[in-house]
Tab-separated table of C-alpha atoms in Angstrom:
chain	number	residue	atom	x	y	z
A	14	MET	CA	-0.144	-0.069	0.099
A	15	HIS	CA	3.124	2.328	0.379
A	16	PRO	CA	2.952	3.502	-3.103
A	17	LEU	CA	-0.268	5.362	-2.347
A	18	ASP	CA	0.650	6.690	0.757
A	19	VAL	CA	3.612	8.287	-1.279
A	20	VAL	CA	1.092	9.678	-4.017
A	21	LYS	CA	-1.144	10.890	-1.461
A	22	THR	CA	1.371	13.013	0.383
A	23	ARG	CA	2.853	14.417	-2.723
A	24	PHE	CA	-1.152	15.742	-3.616
A	25	GLN	CA	-1.208	17.349	-0.283
A	26	ILE	CA	2.107	19.007	-0.217
A	27	GLN	CA	1.966	20.417	-3.483
A	28	GLY	CA	0.133	24.169	-3.927
A	29	GLY	CA	-2.063	25.111	-6.783
A	30	THR	CA	-2.122	24.816	-9.993
A	31	ALA	CA	0.979	27.318	-10.512
A	32	ASP	CA	2.843	24.707	-8.490
A	33	PRO	CA	5.272	23.621	-11.345
A	34	ASN	CA	5.553	20.207	-9.664
A	35	HIS	CA	1.845	20.158	-9.761
A	36	TYR	CA	0.241	16.678	-10.745
A	37	LYS	CA	-2.697	17.134	-13.116
A	38	SER	CA	-4.293	13.562	-11.669
A	39	LEU	CA	-3.704	10.466	-9.861
A	40	GLY	CA	-2.446	8.799	-13.339
A	41	ASP	CA	-0.052	11.516	-13.740
A	42	SER	CA	1.411	11.365	-10.377
A	43	PHE	CA	1.999	7.651	-11.057
A	44	ARG	CA	3.693	8.144	-14.631
A	45	VAL	CA	5.646	11.550	-13.251
A	46	ILE	CA	7.234	9.731	-10.377
A	47	PHE	CA	7.952	6.655	-12.329
A	48	ARG	CA	9.842	8.380	-15.350
A	49	THR	CA	11.621	10.703	-12.787
A	50	GLU	CA	12.416	8.841	-9.794
A	51	GLY	CA	12.045	4.992	-11.042
A	52	LEU	CA	10.222	2.189	-9.570
A	53	PHE	CA	11.478	2.561	-5.907
A	54	GLY	CA	10.591	6.209	-6.207
A	55	PHE	CA	7.198	4.888	-4.811
A	56	TYR	CA	8.998	3.044	-1.772
A	57	LYS	CA	10.245	6.274	-0.519
A	58	GLY	CA	9.926	6.858	3.511
A	59	ILE	CA	8.988	3.095	3.549
A	60	LEU	CA	11.532	2.568	6.358
A	61	PRO	CA	9.327	4.570	9.134
A	62	PRO	CA	6.267	2.753	8.751
A	63	ILE	CA	7.741	-0.801	8.558
A	64	LEU	CA	9.264	0.145	12.162
A	65	ALA	CA	6.216	2.001	13.380
A	66	GLU	CA	3.294	0.032	12.019
A	67	THR	CA	3.663	-2.868	14.248
A	68	PRO	CA	3.839	-1.113	17.651
A	69	LYS	CA	1.388	1.414	15.947
A	70	ARG	CA	-1.143	-1.210	15.505
A	71	ALA	CA	-0.583	-2.746	18.611
A	72	VAL	CA	-1.094	0.389	20.388
A	73	LYS	CA	-4.241	1.096	18.645
A	74	PHE	CA	-6.272	-1.849	19.397
A	75	PHE	CA	-4.744	-2.356	22.738
A	76	THR	CA	-5.610	1.138	24.129
A	77	PHE	CA	-8.848	0.818	22.474
A	78	GLU	CA	-9.912	-2.521	24.744
A	79	GLN	CA	-8.694	-0.646	27.870
A	80	TYR	CA	-10.647	2.415	27.323
A	81	LYS	CA	-13.492	0.521	26.542
A	82	LYS	CA	-13.125	-1.338	29.696
A	83	LEU	CA	-12.691	1.755	31.860
A	84	LEU	CA	-15.583	3.588	30.200
A	85	GLY	CA	-17.710	0.202	31.206
A	86	TYR	CA	-17.486	2.184	34.818
A	87	VAL	CA	-19.451	5.089	33.678
A	88	SER	CA	-23.137	4.944	32.516
A	89	LEU	CA	-22.588	5.682	28.572
A	90	SER	CA	-24.600	4.246	25.851
A	91	PRO	CA	-22.471	1.321	24.044
A	92	ALA	CA	-22.452	3.920	20.843
A	93	LEU	CA	-20.569	6.436	22.806
A	94	THR	CA	-18.539	4.136	24.673
A	95	PHE	CA	-17.252	2.655	21.131
A	96	ALA	CA	-16.698	6.103	19.776
A	97	ILE	CA	-14.849	7.594	22.825
A	98	ALA	CA	-12.599	4.348	23.220
A	99	GLY	CA	-11.620	4.783	19.590
A	100	LEU	CA	-10.741	8.503	20.115
A	101	GLY	CA	-8.471	7.520	22.981
A	102	SER	CA	-6.907	4.710	21.104
A	103	GLY	CA	-6.252	7.450	18.248
A	104	LEU	CA	-4.850	9.864	20.699
A	105	THR	CA	-2.122	7.408	22.165
A	106	GLU	CA	-1.627	5.944	18.927
A	107	ALA	CA	-0.363	9.780	17.644
A	108	VAL	CA	1.768	10.150	20.470
A	109	VAL	CA	3.716	6.779	19.210
A	110	VAL	CA	3.932	7.624	15.538
A	111	ASN	CA	4.343	11.466	15.045
A	112	PRO	CA	8.255	11.057	14.942
A	113	PHE	CA	8.010	8.484	12.737
A	114	GLU	CA	5.787	10.493	10.170
A	115	VAL	CA	7.915	13.490	10.250
A	116	VAL	CA	10.792	11.501	9.127
A	117	LYS	CA	8.744	9.651	6.476
A	118	VAL	CA	6.676	12.866	4.967
A	119	GLY	CA	10.234	14.609	4.668
A	120	LEU	CA	11.481	11.381	2.764
A	121	GLN	CA	8.476	10.963	0.669
A	122	ALA	CA	8.596	14.814	-0.580
A	123	ASN	CA	12.253	14.356	-1.624
A	124	ARG	CA	11.742	14.240	-5.577
A	125	ASN	CA	15.560	12.936	-6.471
A	126	SER	CA	16.114	9.492	-7.703
A	127	PHE	CA	15.995	6.735	-4.910
A	128	ALA	CA	19.558	6.632	-5.013
A	129	GLU	CA	20.165	10.124	-4.105
A	130	GLN	CA	17.714	10.273	-1.019
A	131	PRO	CA	19.009	10.547	2.556
A	132	SER	CA	19.128	7.391	4.457
A	133	THR	CA	16.326	7.218	7.104
A	134	MET	CA	18.608	7.375	9.646
A	135	GLY	CA	20.533	10.057	8.308
A	136	TYR	CA	17.836	12.549	7.576
A	137	ALA	CA	16.287	11.693	11.284
A	138	ARG	CA	20.062	12.726	12.688
A	139	HIS	CA	19.576	16.157	10.465
A	140	ILE	CA	16.181	17.020	12.027
A	141	ILE	CA	17.401	16.189	15.321
A	142	LYS	CA	20.639	18.106	14.876
A	143	THR	CA	18.989	21.052	12.875
A	144	GLU	CA	15.586	21.627	14.611
A	145	GLY	CA	15.807	19.497	17.681
A	146	LEU	CA	13.475	16.727	19.387
A	147	GLY	CA	10.261	19.323	20.251
A	148	LEU	CA	7.161	20.460	18.066
A	149	GLN	CA	9.507	22.346	15.998
A	150	GLY	CA	11.662	19.389	15.354
A	151	LEU	CA	11.336	15.555	15.294
A	152	ASN	CA	7.590	16.385	16.546
A	153	LYS	CA	6.660	19.081	14.483
A	154	GLY	CA	2.742	18.643	13.562
A	155	PHE	CA	2.209	17.090	16.825
A	156	THR	CA	-1.519	18.541	17.158
A	157	ALA	CA	-2.506	17.870	13.683
A	158	THR	CA	-1.114	13.975	14.203
A	159	LEU	CA	-3.757	14.013	17.149
A	160	GLY	CA	-6.226	15.174	15.136
A	161	ARG	CA	-5.929	13.123	12.461
A	162	HIS	CA	-5.170	9.553	14.485
A	163	GLY	CA	-8.076	10.816	17.330
A	164	ILE	CA	-11.215	11.684	14.493
A	165	PHE	CA	-9.983	8.361	12.430
A	166	ASN	CA	-10.157	5.882	15.428
A	167	MET	CA	-13.209	7.456	16.908
A	168	ILE	CA	-15.337	7.041	13.470
A	169	TYR	CA	-13.313	3.795	12.529
A	170	PHE	CA	-14.176	1.737	15.943
A	171	GLY	CA	-17.273	3.697	16.345
A	172	PHE	CA	-19.064	3.024	13.122
A	173	TYR	CA	-17.534	-0.648	12.604
A	174	TYR	CA	-18.822	-1.903	16.135
A	175	ASN	CA	-22.110	0.170	15.886
A	176	VAL	CA	-23.184	-0.772	12.600
A	177	LYS	CA	-21.950	-4.506	13.266
A	178	ASN	CA	-24.356	-4.808	16.072
A	179	ILE	CA	-27.142	-3.707	14.108
A	180	VAL	CA	-26.630	-5.630	10.638
A	181	PRO	CA	-27.766	-9.071	11.532
A	182	VAL	CA	-25.232	-11.969	11.914
A	183	ASN	CA	-25.193	-14.136	9.018
A	184	GLN	CA	-25.062	-18.353	9.638
A	185	ASP	CA	-23.020	-18.774	6.581
A	186	PRO	CA	-19.420	-18.198	7.217
A	187	THR	CA	-18.615	-16.664	4.031
A	188	TRP	CA	-21.413	-14.199	4.107
A	189	GLU	CA	-20.609	-13.191	7.596
A	190	PHE	CA	-17.054	-12.483	6.509
A	191	LEU	CA	-18.490	-10.525	3.830
A	192	ARG	CA	-20.652	-8.772	6.203
A	193	LYS	CA	-17.510	-7.461	8.334
A	194	PHE	CA	-15.506	-6.832	5.620
A	195	GLY	CA	-18.076	-4.491	4.099
A	196	ILE	CA	-18.874	-2.654	7.438
A	197	GLY	CA	-15.094	-2.285	7.763
A	198	LEU	CA	-14.323	-0.912	4.517
A	199	LEU	CA	-16.958	1.509	5.103
A	200	SER	CA	-15.595	2.473	8.477
A	201	GLY	CA	-11.968	2.973	6.939
A	202	THR	CA	-13.593	5.200	4.147
A	203	ILE	CA	-15.855	7.291	5.979
A	204	ALA	CA	-13.012	7.974	8.534
A	205	SER	CA	-10.638	9.038	5.688
A	206	VAL	CA	-13.156	11.244	4.307
A	207	MET	CA	-13.562	12.669	8.021
A	208	ASN	CA	-10.011	13.097	9.051
A	209	ILE	CA	-8.071	14.346	5.908
A	210	PRO	CA	-8.123	18.025	6.766
A	211	PHE	CA	-6.122	17.129	9.255
A	212	ASP	CA	-3.809	15.048	7.261
A	213	VAL	CA	-3.207	17.754	4.708
A	214	ALA	CA	-2.268	19.494	7.433
A	215	LYS	CA	-0.093	17.553	9.031
A	216	SER	CA	1.946	17.056	5.706
A	217	ARG	CA	2.370	20.852	5.224
A	218	ILE	CA	3.560	21.244	8.599
A	219	GLN	CA	5.825	18.147	8.233
A	220	GLY	CA	6.895	18.360	4.786
A	221	PRO	CA	9.048	20.875	3.164
A	222	GLN	CA	7.900	24.527	3.533
A	223	PRO	CA	7.442	26.507	0.252
A	224	VAL	CA	10.028	29.109	0.558
A	225	PRO	CA	13.287	27.252	2.007
A	226	GLY	CA	14.562	29.024	5.736
A	227	GLN	CA	11.095	30.389	5.938
A	228	ILE	CA	8.343	28.381	8.003
A	229	LYS	CA	4.761	29.181	6.500
A	230	TYR	CA	2.735	26.269	7.926
A	231	ARG	CA	3.555	25.661	11.699
A	232	THR	CA	0.357	24.993	13.481
A	233	CYS	CA	-2.697	22.874	13.022
A	234	PHE	CA	-5.690	25.032	12.485
A	235	LYS	CA	-3.689	28.167	11.175
A	236	THR	CA	-2.167	25.734	8.558
A	237	MET	CA	-6.074	24.999	7.670
A	238	ALA	CA	-7.095	28.095	7.100
A	239	THR	CA	-4.163	29.499	5.194
A	240	ILE	CA	-4.580	26.889	2.660
A	241	TYR	CA	-8.858	27.452	2.902
A	242	GLN	CA	-7.888	31.096	2.066
A	243	GLU	CA	-5.110	30.791	-0.385
A	244	GLU	CA	-6.454	27.438	-2.303
A	245	GLY	CA	-9.976	27.061	-1.446
A	246	PHE	CA	-12.207	24.498	0.587
A	247	PHE	CA	-11.426	21.165	-1.377
A	248	ALA	CA	-7.626	21.738	-0.962
A	249	LEU	CA	-7.889	20.450	2.407
A	250	TYR	CA	-9.056	17.214	0.770
A	251	LYS	CA	-6.075	16.522	-1.461
A	252	GLY	CA	-4.726	13.089	-1.565
A	253	LEU	CA	-8.311	11.794	-0.799
A	254	ILE	CA	-8.687	9.208	-3.401
A	255	PRO	CA	-5.465	7.318	-2.677
A	256	LYS	CA	-6.314	7.521	1.015
A	257	ILE	CA	-9.382	5.898	0.791
A	258	MET	CA	-7.857	3.220	-1.745
A	259	ARG	CA	-5.242	2.424	0.905
A	260	LEU	CA	-7.440	2.963	3.990
A	261	GLY	CA	-10.631	1.751	3.003
A	262	PRO	CA	-9.719	-2.130	2.061
A	263	GLY	CA	-6.841	-1.710	4.348
A	264	GLY	CA	-8.698	-0.645	7.300
A	265	ALA	CA	-11.302	-3.549	6.619
A	266	VAL	CA	-8.432	-6.116	6.341
A	267	MET	CA	-6.968	-4.730	9.571
A	268	LEU	CA	-10.119	-4.857	11.646
A	269	LEU	CA	-10.981	-8.724	10.310
A	270	VAL	CA	-7.412	-9.816	11.389
A	271	TYR	CA	-7.863	-8.462	14.742
A	272	GLU	CA	-11.260	-9.625	15.227
A	273	TYR	CA	-10.746	-13.288	13.908
A	274	THR	CA	-7.223	-13.609	15.710
A	275	TYR	CA	-8.672	-12.034	19.128
A	276	SER	CA	-11.645	-14.500	18.888
A	277	TRP	CA	-8.828	-17.626	17.836
A	278	LEU	CA	-6.622	-16.552	21.052
A	279	GLN	CA	-9.700	-16.402	23.382
A	280	GLU	CA	-10.815	-19.970	22.377
A	281	ASN	CA	-7.208	-21.413	22.364
A	282	TRP	CA	-5.479	-19.706	25.412
């Protein structure tokens, strides 16, 4: 799925049509990246997700279950419990993943050939040396990451478990699998649509600034306001198609793997 993530980031960091690096369409972006950067251009920034993905998903599902248990002591409806537990898991997940995202976005934004790109560790050291570990350095875009993950998980878990409890269970294993997959697909898609303004703001803050040496995009909501004023409302939804292509089916697979594995572990352990 990583090539879709690279393309999504490129769309989110590009300015208007006056941008010399402007991609005309999804197909155009794939053609240009392949022609100018080669096949490995689609795998720029792959190491941070590889390092972060397993602990990130572990934190997502583990904290969701823990927040759900804690909320059991409060008189909330099941629908609200799932949504709030999802929000909590997303905020916790963001703390873990943000430094990896800063490195990943910086590498994905680099338009040189893959061979000319700095190494992941080299680029991380460069950020720490020049900008530090704080909110202007390895943790820049932290608020936008909190918003991105908090909103995504709130809708993702809230929609999935609430709708799954409404739609009747099918006794046929194949149809039951498809029922869950369909709900998971919708969950990932709706969550992607709702959280993408935070994703765009995060990419602008963590990616290269329009004028080197001048920080234009610094805080989450001010970045959103600037994008809206300069590029229009739909600019806040840049990269939505590759994002949905990645997180729609990806979100469904993730939930199903978690549910079936969790069920198997409960039965056998």
